[in-house]
Amino acid sequence: GIQVEQSPPDLILQEGANSTLRCNFSDSVNNLQWFHQNPWGQLINLFYIPSGTKQNGRLSATTVATERYSLLYISSSQTTDSGVYFCAGGRRGANNLFFGTGTRLTVIP
Amino acid sequence: DVKVTQSSRYLVKRTGEKVFLECVQDMDHENMFWYRQDPGLGLRLIYFSYDVKMKEKGDIPEGYSVSREKKERFSLILESASTNQTSMYLCASSLQVTVYGYTFGSGTRLTVV
């Protein structure tokens, strides 16, 4: 399978701070996605971003497909941003995704 | 919005029991997936299905089987539950990964005692 490395594994932020999460892939991937898992376990799809940059409110993501990495930016963090962030990707033509081990974000007031 | 419903939020079973985890999606998604999530290991794919009665092994299929008799329902079966199958189980569905991405259910936390 494809190895997915996420960094940092844990992150503690003061409310209002900015952060960058990184995801590296061992092989070329298609279908790169970012997810947020809230403290109750629900995983929500944040971005589908096989390449380029997308923004959604305080979140944005950039994928450099040729270098096999993606970045998730969180600006002006809020306590509701707490949880685990996963990136995932799959091979072209495949329907399954490989997930990283996640970055656990804690935003303190 | 696509809704993926897992039948149980919490489940406690005894070693050796046969366990069924059910997942239903309310859109016309071809693809359905079962993952387990363990601390430090992320999400690992157990099985997936891209059509009715079709199934493919994921990374960790040992000790599990699946059933997809109808398009909207994908069941995960633990033939003889063991304590090392204590985990969070997540079901997901997608129309096409390349276009619509994954939608997850809220998970079933299974404890085998």
XYZ file of C-alpha atoms in Angstrom, chain A:
109
model
C 0.000 0.000 0.000
C 0.878 3.665 0.124
C 2.512 5.000 3.274
C 1.065 8.270 4.553
C 3.050 10.277 7.060
C 1.459 13.146 8.950
C 3.173 15.762 11.045
C 3.115 16.834 13.740
C 1.383 13.980 15.554
C 0.155 16.313 18.281
C -0.368 20.046 18.364
C -1.581 22.341 21.126
C -2.577 25.876 20.187
C -3.846 28.910 21.957
C -7.140 30.106 20.544
C -6.507 32.561 17.710
C -3.198 31.043 16.632
C -2.436 29.722 13.156
C -1.090 26.287 12.277
C 0.119 24.167 9.391
C -0.371 20.421 9.173
C 1.618 18.357 6.706
C 1.006 15.092 4.909
C 3.637 13.167 2.898
C 2.919 10.228 0.614
C 5.325 7.434 -0.304
C 3.950 7.224 -3.829
C 1.911 9.296 -6.245
C -1.690 9.541 -5.166
C -4.902 10.645 -6.703
C -8.021 11.638 -4.766
C -6.152 13.357 -1.929
C -8.540 14.388 0.843
C -8.428 15.974 4.284
C -10.783 14.960 7.085
C -11.533 16.243 10.549
C -12.624 13.850 13.274
C -14.452 15.622 16.079
C -14.198 14.548 19.719
C -17.307 12.368 19.258
C -15.649 10.367 16.510
C -17.454 11.724 13.452
C -15.216 12.167 10.420
C -16.061 15.072 8.156
C -14.601 15.583 4.719
C -12.866 18.984 4.619
C -11.235 19.078 1.203
C -10.908 17.034 -1.910
C -7.633 18.395 -3.251
C -5.609 16.261 -5.673
C -3.589 19.343 -6.646
C -3.511 23.111 -6.230
C -4.991 25.213 -3.452
C -8.478 25.473 -2.012
C -9.918 27.633 0.732
C -12.976 27.220 2.903
C -13.342 29.928 5.519
C -10.454 29.753 7.972
C -9.168 26.537 6.443
C -7.146 26.155 3.307
C -5.219 23.305 1.742
C -2.443 23.033 -0.798
C -1.296 19.897 -2.573
C 1.940 19.641 -4.551
C 1.279 16.404 -6.358
C 4.682 16.228 -8.071
C 6.388 16.266 -4.663
C 3.792 14.036 -3.011
C 2.752 16.238 -0.132
C -0.168 18.314 1.047
C -0.564 21.048 3.646
C -3.595 22.063 5.673
C -3.631 25.589 7.078
C -5.812 26.586 9.987
C -5.986 30.284 10.706
C -7.382 32.010 13.801
C -7.983 28.659 15.455
C -11.056 28.106 17.611
C -11.777 25.502 20.289
C -14.177 23.828 17.872
C -11.208 23.066 15.601
C -9.999 20.540 18.164
C -9.943 16.920 17.097
C -7.884 14.730 14.808
C -7.030 15.698 11.242
C -6.429 12.945 8.716
C -5.187 13.072 5.167
C -5.831 10.239 2.749
C -5.135 9.374 -0.850
C -5.409 6.548 -3.302
C -3.915 5.344 -6.535
C -5.355 6.461 -9.816
C -8.290 4.298 -10.783
C -8.649 2.778 -7.334
C -11.626 3.382 -5.095
C -9.982 2.905 -1.711
C -7.977 5.466 0.230
C -4.894 5.086 2.423
C -5.010 7.131 5.599
C -2.309 8.690 7.705
C -2.187 8.280 11.480
C -3.523 11.769 12.018
C -2.595 15.013 13.763
C -4.336 15.529 17.085
C -5.076 19.238 17.513
C -6.075 20.747 20.833
C -7.080 24.401 20.881
C -7.171 25.906 24.342
C -9.130 29.062 25.198
